[in-house]
Short mmCIF file of C-alpha atoms in Angstrom, two decimals:
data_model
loop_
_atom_site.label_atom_id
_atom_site.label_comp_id
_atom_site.label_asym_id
_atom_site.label_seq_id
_atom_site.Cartn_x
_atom_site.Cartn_y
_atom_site.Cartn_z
CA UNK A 749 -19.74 -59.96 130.03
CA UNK A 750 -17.66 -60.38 133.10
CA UNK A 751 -13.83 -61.15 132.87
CA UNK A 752 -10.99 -62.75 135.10
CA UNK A 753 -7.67 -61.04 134.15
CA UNK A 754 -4.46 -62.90 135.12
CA UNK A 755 -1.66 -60.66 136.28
CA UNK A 756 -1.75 -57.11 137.07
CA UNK A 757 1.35 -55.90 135.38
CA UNK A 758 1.01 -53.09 132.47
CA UNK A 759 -1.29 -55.26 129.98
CA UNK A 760 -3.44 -56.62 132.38
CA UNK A 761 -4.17 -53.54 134.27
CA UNK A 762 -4.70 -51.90 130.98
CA UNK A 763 -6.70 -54.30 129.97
CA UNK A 764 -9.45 -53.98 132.78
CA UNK A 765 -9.38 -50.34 132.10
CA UNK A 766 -9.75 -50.90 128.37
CA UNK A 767 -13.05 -53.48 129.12
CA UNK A 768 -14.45 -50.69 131.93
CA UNK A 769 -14.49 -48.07 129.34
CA UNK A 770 -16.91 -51.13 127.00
CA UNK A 771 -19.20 -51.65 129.55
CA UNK A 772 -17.88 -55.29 130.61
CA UNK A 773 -17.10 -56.23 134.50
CA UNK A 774 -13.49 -57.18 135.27
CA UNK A 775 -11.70 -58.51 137.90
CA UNK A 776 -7.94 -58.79 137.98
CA UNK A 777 -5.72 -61.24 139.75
CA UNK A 778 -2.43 -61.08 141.09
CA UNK A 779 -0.04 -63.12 142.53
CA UNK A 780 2.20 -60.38 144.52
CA UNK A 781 0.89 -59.77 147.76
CA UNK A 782 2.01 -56.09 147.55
CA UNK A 783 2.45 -53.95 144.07
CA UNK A 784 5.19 -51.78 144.30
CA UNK A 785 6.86 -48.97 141.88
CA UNK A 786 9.56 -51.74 141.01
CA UNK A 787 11.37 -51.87 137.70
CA UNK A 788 13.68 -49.89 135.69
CA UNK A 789 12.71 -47.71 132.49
CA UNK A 790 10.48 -48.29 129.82
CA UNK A 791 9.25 -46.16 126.49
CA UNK A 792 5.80 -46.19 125.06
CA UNK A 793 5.55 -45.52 121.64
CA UNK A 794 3.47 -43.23 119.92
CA UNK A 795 0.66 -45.73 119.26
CA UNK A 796 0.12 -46.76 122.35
CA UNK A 797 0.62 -43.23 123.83
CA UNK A 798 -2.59 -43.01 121.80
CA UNK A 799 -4.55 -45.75 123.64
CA UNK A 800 -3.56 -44.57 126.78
CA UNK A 801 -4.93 -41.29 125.78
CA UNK A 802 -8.41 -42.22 124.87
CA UNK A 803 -8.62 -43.76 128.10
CA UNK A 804 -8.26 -40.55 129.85
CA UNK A 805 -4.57 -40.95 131.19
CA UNK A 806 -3.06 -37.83 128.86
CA UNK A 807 -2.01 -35.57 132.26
CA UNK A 808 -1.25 -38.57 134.00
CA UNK A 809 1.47 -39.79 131.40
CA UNK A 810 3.02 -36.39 130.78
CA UNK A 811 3.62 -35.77 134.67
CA UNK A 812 5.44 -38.83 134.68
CA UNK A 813 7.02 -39.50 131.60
CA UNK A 814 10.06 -37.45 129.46
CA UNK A 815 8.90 -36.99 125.83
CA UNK A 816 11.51 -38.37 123.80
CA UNK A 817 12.40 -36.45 120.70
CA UNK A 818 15.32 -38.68 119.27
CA UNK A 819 17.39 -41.07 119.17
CA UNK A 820 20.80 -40.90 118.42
CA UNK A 821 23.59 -43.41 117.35
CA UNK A 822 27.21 -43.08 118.32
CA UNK A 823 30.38 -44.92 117.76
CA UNK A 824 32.43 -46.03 120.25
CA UNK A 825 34.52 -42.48 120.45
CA UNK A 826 30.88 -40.74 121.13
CA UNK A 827 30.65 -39.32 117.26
CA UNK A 828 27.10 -39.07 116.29
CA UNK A 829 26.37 -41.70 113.06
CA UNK A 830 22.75 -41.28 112.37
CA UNK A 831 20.23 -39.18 113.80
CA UNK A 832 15.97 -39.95 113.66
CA UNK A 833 13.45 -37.74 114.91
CA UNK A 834 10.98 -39.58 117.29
CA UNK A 835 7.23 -38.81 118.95
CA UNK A 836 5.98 -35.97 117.88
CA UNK A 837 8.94 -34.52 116.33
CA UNK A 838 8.42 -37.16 113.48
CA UNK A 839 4.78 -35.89 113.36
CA UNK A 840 3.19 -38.12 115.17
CA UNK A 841 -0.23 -36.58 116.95
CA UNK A 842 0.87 -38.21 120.34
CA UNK A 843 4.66 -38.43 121.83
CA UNK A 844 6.79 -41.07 122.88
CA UNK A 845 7.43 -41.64 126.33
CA UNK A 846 10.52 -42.74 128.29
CA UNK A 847 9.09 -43.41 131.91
CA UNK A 848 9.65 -45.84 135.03
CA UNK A 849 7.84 -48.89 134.37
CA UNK A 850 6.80 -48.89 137.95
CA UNK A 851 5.15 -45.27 138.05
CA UNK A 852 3.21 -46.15 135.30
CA UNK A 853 2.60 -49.25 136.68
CA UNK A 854 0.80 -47.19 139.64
CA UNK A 855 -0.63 -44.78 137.06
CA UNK A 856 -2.88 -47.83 135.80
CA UNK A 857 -3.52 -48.92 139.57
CA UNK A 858 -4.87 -45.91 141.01
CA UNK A 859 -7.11 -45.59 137.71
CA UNK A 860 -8.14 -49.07 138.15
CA UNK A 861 -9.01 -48.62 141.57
CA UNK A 862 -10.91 -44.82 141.16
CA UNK A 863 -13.10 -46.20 137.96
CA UNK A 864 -13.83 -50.16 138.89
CA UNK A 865 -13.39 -50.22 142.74
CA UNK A 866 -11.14 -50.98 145.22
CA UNK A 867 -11.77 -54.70 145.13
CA UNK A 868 -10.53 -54.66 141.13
CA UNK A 869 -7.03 -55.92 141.62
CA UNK A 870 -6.97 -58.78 144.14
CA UNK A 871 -3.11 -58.95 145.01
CA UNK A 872 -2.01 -62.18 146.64
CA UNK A 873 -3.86 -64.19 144.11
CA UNK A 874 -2.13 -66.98 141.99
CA UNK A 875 -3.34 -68.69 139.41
CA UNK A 876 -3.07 -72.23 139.84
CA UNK A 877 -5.28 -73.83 136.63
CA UNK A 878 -8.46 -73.45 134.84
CA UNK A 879 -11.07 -75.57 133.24
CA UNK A 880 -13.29 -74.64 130.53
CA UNK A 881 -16.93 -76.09 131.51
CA UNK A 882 -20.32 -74.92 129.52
CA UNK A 883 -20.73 -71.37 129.25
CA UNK A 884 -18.40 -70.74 131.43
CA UNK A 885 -14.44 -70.89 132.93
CA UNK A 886 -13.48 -72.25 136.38
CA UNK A 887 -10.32 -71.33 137.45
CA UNK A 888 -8.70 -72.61 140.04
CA UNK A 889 -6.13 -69.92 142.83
CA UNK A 890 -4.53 -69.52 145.79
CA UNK A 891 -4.73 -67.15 148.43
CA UNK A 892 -1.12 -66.64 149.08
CA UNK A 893 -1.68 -65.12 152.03
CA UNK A 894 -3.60 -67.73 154.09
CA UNK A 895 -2.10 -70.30 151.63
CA UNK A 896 -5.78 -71.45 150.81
CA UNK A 897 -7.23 -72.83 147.61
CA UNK A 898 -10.54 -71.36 146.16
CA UNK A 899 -11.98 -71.50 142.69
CA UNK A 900 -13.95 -68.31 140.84
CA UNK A 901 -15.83 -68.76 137.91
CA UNK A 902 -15.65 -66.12 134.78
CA UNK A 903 -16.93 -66.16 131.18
CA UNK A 904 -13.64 -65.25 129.91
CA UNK A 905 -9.93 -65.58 131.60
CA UNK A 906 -7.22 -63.13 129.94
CA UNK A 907 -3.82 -64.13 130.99
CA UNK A 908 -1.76 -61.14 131.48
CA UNK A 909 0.64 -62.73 133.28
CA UNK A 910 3.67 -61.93 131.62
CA UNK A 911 6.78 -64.03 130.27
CA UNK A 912 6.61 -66.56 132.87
CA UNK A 913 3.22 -66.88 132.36
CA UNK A 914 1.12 -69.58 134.33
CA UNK A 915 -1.60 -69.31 132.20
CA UNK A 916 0.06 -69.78 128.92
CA UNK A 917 1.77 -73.00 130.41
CA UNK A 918 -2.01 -74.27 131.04
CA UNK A 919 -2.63 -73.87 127.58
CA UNK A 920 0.67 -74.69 125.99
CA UNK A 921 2.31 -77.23 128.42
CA UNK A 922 4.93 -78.72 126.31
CA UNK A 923 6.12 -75.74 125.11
CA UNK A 924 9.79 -75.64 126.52
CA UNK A 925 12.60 -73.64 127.71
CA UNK A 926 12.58 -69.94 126.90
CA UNK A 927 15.11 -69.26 123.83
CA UNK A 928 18.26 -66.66 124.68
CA UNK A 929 19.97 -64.44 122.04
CA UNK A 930 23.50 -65.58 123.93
CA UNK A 931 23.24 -62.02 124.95
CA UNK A 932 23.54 -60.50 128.74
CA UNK A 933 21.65 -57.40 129.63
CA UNK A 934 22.62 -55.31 132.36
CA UNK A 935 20.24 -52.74 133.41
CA UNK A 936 20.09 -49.83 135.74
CA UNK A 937 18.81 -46.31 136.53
CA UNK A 938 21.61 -43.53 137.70
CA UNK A 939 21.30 -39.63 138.52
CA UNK A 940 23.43 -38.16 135.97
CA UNK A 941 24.21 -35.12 134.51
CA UNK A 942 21.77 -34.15 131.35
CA UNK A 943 22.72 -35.05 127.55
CA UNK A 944 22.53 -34.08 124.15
CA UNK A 945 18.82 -32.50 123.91
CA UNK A 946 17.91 -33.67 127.62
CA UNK A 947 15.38 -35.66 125.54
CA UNK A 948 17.20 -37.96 123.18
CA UNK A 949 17.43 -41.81 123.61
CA UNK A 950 21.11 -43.10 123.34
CA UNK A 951 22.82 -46.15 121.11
CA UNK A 952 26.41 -46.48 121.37
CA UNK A 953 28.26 -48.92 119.78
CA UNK A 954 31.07 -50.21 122.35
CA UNK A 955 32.51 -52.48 119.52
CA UNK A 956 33.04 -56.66 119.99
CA UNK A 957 29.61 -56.56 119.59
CA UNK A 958 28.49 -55.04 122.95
CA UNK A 959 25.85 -51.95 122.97
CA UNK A 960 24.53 -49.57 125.49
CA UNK A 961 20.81 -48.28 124.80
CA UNK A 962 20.50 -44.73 127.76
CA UNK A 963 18.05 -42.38 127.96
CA UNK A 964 16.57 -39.96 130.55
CA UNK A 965 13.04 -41.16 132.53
CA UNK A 966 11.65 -38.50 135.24
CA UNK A 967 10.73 -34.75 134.14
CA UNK A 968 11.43 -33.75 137.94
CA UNK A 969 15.32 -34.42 137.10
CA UNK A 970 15.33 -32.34 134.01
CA UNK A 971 13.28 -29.24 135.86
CA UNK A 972 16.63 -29.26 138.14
CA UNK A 973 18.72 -29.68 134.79
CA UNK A 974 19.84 -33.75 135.53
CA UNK A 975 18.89 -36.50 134.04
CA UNK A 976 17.28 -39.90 135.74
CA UNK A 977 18.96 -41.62 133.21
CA UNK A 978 17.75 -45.42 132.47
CA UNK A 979 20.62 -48.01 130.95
CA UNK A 980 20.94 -51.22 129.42
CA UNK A 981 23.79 -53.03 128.39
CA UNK A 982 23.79 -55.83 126.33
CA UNK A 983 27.06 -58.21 125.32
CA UNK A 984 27.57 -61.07 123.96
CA UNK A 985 28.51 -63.93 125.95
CA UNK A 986 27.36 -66.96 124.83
CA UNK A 987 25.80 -68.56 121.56
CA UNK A 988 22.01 -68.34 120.97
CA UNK A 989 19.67 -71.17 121.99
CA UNK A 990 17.83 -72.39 124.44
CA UNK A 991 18.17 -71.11 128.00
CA UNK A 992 19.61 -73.18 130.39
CA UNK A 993 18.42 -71.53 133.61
CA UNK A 994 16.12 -69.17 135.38
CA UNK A 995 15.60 -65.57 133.53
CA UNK A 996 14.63 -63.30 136.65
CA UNK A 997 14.16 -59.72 136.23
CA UNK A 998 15.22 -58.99 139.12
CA UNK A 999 18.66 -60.95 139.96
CA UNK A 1000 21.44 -58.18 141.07
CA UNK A 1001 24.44 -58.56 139.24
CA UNK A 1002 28.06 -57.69 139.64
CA UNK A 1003 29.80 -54.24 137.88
CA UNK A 1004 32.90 -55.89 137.30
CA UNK A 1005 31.30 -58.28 134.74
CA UNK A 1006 29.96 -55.06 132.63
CA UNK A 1007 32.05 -52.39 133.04
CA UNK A 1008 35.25 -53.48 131.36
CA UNK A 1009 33.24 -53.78 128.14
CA UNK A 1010 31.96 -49.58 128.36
CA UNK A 1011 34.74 -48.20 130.57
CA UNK A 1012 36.22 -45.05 129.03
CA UNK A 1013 32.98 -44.57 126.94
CA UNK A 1014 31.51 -40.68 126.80
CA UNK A 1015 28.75 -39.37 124.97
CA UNK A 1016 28.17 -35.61 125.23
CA UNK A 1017 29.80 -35.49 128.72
CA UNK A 1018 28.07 -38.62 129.87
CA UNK A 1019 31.09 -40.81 131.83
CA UNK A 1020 29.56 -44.32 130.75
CA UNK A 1021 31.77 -46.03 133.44
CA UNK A 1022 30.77 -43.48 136.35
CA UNK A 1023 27.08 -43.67 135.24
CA UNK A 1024 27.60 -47.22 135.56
CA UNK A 1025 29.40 -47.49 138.58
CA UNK A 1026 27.06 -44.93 140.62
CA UNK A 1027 23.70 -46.92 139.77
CA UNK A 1028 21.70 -47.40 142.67
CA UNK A 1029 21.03 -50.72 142.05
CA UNK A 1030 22.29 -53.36 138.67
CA UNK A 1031 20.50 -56.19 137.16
CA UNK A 1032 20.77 -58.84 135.16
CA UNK A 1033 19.05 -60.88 133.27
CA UNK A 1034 19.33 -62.39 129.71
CA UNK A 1035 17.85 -61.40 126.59
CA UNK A 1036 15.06 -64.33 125.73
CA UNK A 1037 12.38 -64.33 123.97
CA UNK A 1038 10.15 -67.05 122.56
CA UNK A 1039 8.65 -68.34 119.12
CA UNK A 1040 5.65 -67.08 117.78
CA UNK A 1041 2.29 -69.60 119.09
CA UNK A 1042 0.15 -70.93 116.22
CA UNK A 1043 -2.59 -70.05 118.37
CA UNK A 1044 -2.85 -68.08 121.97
CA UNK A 1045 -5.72 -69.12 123.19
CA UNK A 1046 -8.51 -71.82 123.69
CA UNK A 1047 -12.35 -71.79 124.10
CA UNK A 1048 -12.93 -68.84 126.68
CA UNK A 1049 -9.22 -68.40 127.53
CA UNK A 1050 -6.51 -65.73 125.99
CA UNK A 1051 -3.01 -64.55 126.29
CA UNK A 1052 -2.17 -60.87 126.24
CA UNK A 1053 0.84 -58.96 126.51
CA UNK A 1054 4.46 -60.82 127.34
CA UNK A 1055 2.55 -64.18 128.11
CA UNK A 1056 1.42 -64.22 124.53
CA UNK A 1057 4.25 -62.58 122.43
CA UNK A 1058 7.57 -62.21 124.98
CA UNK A 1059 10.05 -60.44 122.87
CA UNK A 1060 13.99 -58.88 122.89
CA UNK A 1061 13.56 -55.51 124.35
CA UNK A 1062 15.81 -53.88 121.61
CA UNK A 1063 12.84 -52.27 120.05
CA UNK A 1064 11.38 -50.44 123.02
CA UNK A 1065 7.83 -51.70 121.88
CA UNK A 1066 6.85 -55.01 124.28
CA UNK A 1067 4.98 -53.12 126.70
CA UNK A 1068 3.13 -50.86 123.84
CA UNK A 1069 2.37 -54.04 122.00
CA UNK A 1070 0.53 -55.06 125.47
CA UNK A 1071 -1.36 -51.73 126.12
CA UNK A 1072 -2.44 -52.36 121.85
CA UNK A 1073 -4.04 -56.13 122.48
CA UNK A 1074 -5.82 -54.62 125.69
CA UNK A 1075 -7.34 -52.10 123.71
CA UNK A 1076 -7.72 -54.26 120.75
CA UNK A 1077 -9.45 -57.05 123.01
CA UNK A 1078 -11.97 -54.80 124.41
CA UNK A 1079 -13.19 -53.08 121.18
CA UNK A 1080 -13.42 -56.71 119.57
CA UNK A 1081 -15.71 -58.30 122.91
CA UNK A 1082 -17.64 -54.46 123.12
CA UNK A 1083 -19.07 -55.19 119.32
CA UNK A 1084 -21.29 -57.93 120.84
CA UNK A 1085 -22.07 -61.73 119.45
CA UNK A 1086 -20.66 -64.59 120.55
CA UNK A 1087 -17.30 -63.85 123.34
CA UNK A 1088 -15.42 -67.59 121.98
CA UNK A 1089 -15.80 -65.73 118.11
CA UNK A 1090 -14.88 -62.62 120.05
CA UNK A 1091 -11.62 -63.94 121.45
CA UNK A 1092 -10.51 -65.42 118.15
CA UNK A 1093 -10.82 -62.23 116.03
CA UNK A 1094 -8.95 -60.41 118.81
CA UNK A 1095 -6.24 -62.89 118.41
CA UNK A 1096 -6.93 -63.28 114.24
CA UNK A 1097 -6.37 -59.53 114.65
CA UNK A 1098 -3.30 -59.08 117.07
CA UNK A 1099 -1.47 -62.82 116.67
CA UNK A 1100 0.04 -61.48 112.70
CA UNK A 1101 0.96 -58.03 113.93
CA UNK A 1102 2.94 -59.00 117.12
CA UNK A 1103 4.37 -61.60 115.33
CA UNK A 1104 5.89 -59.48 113.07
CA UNK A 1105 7.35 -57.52 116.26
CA UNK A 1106 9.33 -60.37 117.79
CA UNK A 1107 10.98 -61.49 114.31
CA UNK A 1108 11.43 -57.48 113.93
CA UNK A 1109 13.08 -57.22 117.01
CA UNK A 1110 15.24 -60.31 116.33
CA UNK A 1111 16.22 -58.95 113.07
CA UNK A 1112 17.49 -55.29 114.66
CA UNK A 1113 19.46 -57.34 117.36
CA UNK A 1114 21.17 -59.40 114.74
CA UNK A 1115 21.38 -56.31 112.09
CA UNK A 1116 24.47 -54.03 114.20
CA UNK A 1117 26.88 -52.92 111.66
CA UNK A 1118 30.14 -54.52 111.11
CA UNK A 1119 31.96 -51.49 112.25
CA UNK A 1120 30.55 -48.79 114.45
CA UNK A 1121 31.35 -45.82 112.54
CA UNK A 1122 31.58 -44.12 109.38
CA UNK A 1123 29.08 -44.13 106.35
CA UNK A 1124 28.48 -47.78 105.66
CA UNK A 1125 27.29 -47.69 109.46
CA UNK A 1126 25.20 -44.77 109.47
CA UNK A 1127 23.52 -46.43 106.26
CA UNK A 1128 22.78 -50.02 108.15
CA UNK A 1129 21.37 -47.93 111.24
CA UNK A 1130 19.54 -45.60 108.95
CA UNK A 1131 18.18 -48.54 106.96
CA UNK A 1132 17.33 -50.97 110.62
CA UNK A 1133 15.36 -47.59 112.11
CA UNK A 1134 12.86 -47.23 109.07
CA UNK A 1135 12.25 -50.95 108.25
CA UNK A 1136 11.50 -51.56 112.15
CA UNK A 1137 9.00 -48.72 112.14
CA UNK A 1138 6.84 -49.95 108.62
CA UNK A 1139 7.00 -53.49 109.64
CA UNK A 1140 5.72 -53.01 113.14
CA UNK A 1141 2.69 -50.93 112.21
CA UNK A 1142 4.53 -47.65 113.33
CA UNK A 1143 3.79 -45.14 110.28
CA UNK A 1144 3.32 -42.13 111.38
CA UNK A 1145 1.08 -41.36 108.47
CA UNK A 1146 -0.92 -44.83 109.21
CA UNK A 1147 -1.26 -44.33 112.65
CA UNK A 1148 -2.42 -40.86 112.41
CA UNK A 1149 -5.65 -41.50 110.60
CA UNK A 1150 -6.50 -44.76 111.92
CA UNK A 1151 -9.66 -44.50 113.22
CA UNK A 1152 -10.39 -44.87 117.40
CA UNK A 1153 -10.45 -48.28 119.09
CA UNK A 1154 -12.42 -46.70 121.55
CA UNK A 1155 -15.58 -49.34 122.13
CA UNK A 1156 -18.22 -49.02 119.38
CA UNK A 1157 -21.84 -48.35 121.36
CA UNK A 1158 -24.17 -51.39 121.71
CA UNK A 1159 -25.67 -53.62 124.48
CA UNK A 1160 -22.72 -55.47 126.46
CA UNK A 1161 -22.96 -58.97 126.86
CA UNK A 1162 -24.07 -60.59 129.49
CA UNK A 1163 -22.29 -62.74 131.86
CA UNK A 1164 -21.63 -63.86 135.53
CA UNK A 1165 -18.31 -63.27 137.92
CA UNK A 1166 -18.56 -65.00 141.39
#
C-alpha cells in the first residue's frame, strides 16, 4: 500500500511517519517551496504526547517542549480563581507539551527524512485535483518551481492540507465560507520574565468579554530563568457568522488595536501590556472554524487533521486531534483487507470523536463566566475544564489503559506509487 499525503504540516508529516512504522510507502506533498520553523506556540496534549512517543520521538519532544503542569485562571486584577493540574501532574503516563509549532514542525521533518528518505516530502508541490479511476487515484500538481503540471498516481490520497484545504474543496466544493466566532485573535511570542510555576498555562479574564490565554514554550529560556512566553488574545469584535474575508495565519497586525483591551493587566509580575508591546512580531487572524462534514472522504481519498475538522483553538487540542487520526489511519490501513473499507472505518472511527471536539471547543468559547471573579466564576471555569476533558476523550484514567495504536503485525497491502 503506497500513499500520496497532501500537505506537510503537523498531521501530514505525522501521518507518513505513522504509515512507515505499518509497513506502507508514503510520499508527501507540499506546496511551500521551502519549510521553515514558522508559527507561534502550540500544546500537545497528553494523548497525543502518547502517539508521538510510540513513534520514537520521546527525547526529541522533551528537548523542545516545556512540560506544562497547570493551568491557572485569573481575574482581571491577576487573583487566581481556579486552579487544575495538567500532564502528568493529573496522572497522566505522558506530559503535556507547550512547544513552537515550527520546531516541532522540523522535529517530524528530520524524522521523516532519516526513516523514509530524503525524497519523502516533495516541497514546491501543489495539489491541483484528483480523479478516482480503477484501483487507483490520479492526482493532478504543480511544480511551483518550474510552474509545470504533472500527474502521480497513488492508491490512496490523504489530504493533510490544513484549513484551507485544496483537497477538501475537491471533495466538498459547495461547501462555503469559513464560519467566525466574531472574535479577533492576536497572537505573539515575547522574552519575558518567568511566572507562577515557570510551567503553568495562563487564562485571564480582561472583562467585556476579551481573554488572554499565555504560557511559556522553550526549556532553553527557563534554564536561564525567562520565559519564551507564547500569547493569544482574543476579543470580541463583531457578531458570529460567516466570514467575510481571507483568514491568513500569518497577516501582521497593529498593537494599538489590542492593547487598550489588556493594558494595565499583571499576573505574577507578568506586565501584560509590556509583554505585548515587546513581541517580536503580532498576528492576526480570526477565530473560524467550520461545521462538522457528514462524511470526509470519498472512494480512495481522506481528510486528516484541520482540512477535515478545523476548529477554535481555545482548547489547545487541533493539532493533537491531527497527530490522533494519523495514528488512527495507519493502524486501521496496517490491519489489511480492502484500503476503500479501510478509509471508512478510519473515518467511522475518528469523524464522532473530533466532532465532539469542535462543538466542545465552541461550547468553552461561548461558556466565560458572567463576571471574572469570585465563586460563581471559579465554579463555571471549574465546571468548563472537566466537561471539556470527558467529552473530548481526555480521561486520564481512559487514556492510560487504552491499549497501543501502534500497527498490529500482518502482511501490508500491496500497491503502486509512480
Amino acid at each position: 500500500m503506497k500513499v500520496l499525503v497532501v500537505g506537510g504540516g503537523i498531521g501530514g508529516l505525522t501521518t507518513a511517519l505513522s504509515l512507515h512504522a505499518a509497513g506502507i510507502e508514503a510520499v508527501v506533498v507540499e506546496r511551500t517551496r521551502h519549510l521553515r520553523p514558522l508559527g507561534v506556540g502550540i500544546n500537545l496534549q497528553p494523548h497525543a504526547v502518547r502517539e508521538l512517543t510510540e513513534l520514537g520521538l520521546a527525547d526529541g519532544l522533551s528537548a523542545i517542549g516545556i512540560p506544562t503542569a497547570e493551568m491557572v485562571w485569573v481575574d482581571g486584577s491577576g487573583a487566581v480563581q481556579h486552579r487544575e493540574d495538567l500532564g502528568t501532574a493529573r496522572g497522566y503516563h505522558w506530559p503535556q507539551y507547550s512547544l513552537h509549532r515550527g520546531k516541532l514542525q522540523m522535529l517530524l521533518l528530520d524524522a521523516v527524512r532519516d526513516r523514509l528518505g530524503p525524497e519523502a516530502v516533495r516541497t514546491g508541490t501543489a495539489f491541483e485535483g484528483l480523479r478516482q479511476e480503477g484501483p487507483g487515484v490520479e492526482v493532478r500538481l504543480r511544480d511551483r518551481r518550474a510552474d509545470r503540471p504533472f500527474g502521480l498516481a497513488a492508491d490512496l490520497v490523504v489530504g493533510a492540507d490544513g484549513l484551507h484545504s485544496a483537497v477538501r474543496a475537491a471533495l466538498h466544493p459547495d461547501e462555503g465560507p469559513l464560519q467566525w466566532s466574531g472574535t479577533t485573535m492576536w497572537r505573539g511570542t515575547t522574552d519575558t520574565a518567568a511566572f507562577l510555576t515557570g510551567r503553568t498555562m495562563v487564562h485571564l479574564d480582561a472583562g467585556g468579554g476579551s481573554r488572554l490565554i499565555a504560557y511559556p514554550i522553550d526549556p532553553g529560556a527557563a534554564r536561564r530563568g525567562r520565559s519564551l512566553t507564547n500569547w493569544i488574545c482574543m476579543v470580541p469584535v463583531g457578531d458570529p457568522g460567516p466570514l467575510g474575508g481571507p483568514a491568513s495565519w500569518n497577516s501582521a497586525g497593529r498593537i494599538e488595536d489590542v492593547l487598550p483591551h489588556f493594558e494595565g493587566r499583571r499576573v505574577d509580575g507578568l506586565d501584560v501590556s509590556a509583554m505585548l508591546t515587546d513581541a517580536d512580531d503580532l498576528l492576526e487572524y480570526p477565530m473560524v472554524d467550520r461545521d462538522p462534514l457528514p462524511h470526509w472522504g470519498e472512494g480512495r481519498v481522506t481528510l486528516l487533521g484541520d482540512a477535515a475538522h478545523p476548529m477554535y483553538p481555545v482548547g489547545a487540542n487541533g493539532a493533537s486531534q491531527a497527530v490522533v487520526d494519523a495514528r488512527v489511519l495507519a493502524h486501521t490501513l496496517a490491519r489489511g483487507g480492502d484500503p476503500v473499507a479501510a478509509l471508512r472505518g478510519y473515518e467511522e472511527h475518528r469523524r464522532p470523536a473530533t466532532h465532539t471536539v469542535v462543538h466542545a471547543n465552541r461550547r468553552m468559547h461561548r461558556g466565560k463566566p458572567k463576571s471574572g471573579a469570585g465563586p460563581a466564576a471559579a465554579g463555571v471555569y471549574r465546571k468548563l475544564a472537566g466537561t471539556y476533558r470527558t467529552t473530548t476523550g481526555n480521561d486520564v484514567a481512559e487514556l492510560n489503559a487504552r491499549p497501543s495504536w501502534n500497527p498490529p503485525t500482518g502482511k501490508p497491502m500491496k500497491g503502486t506509487l509512480r
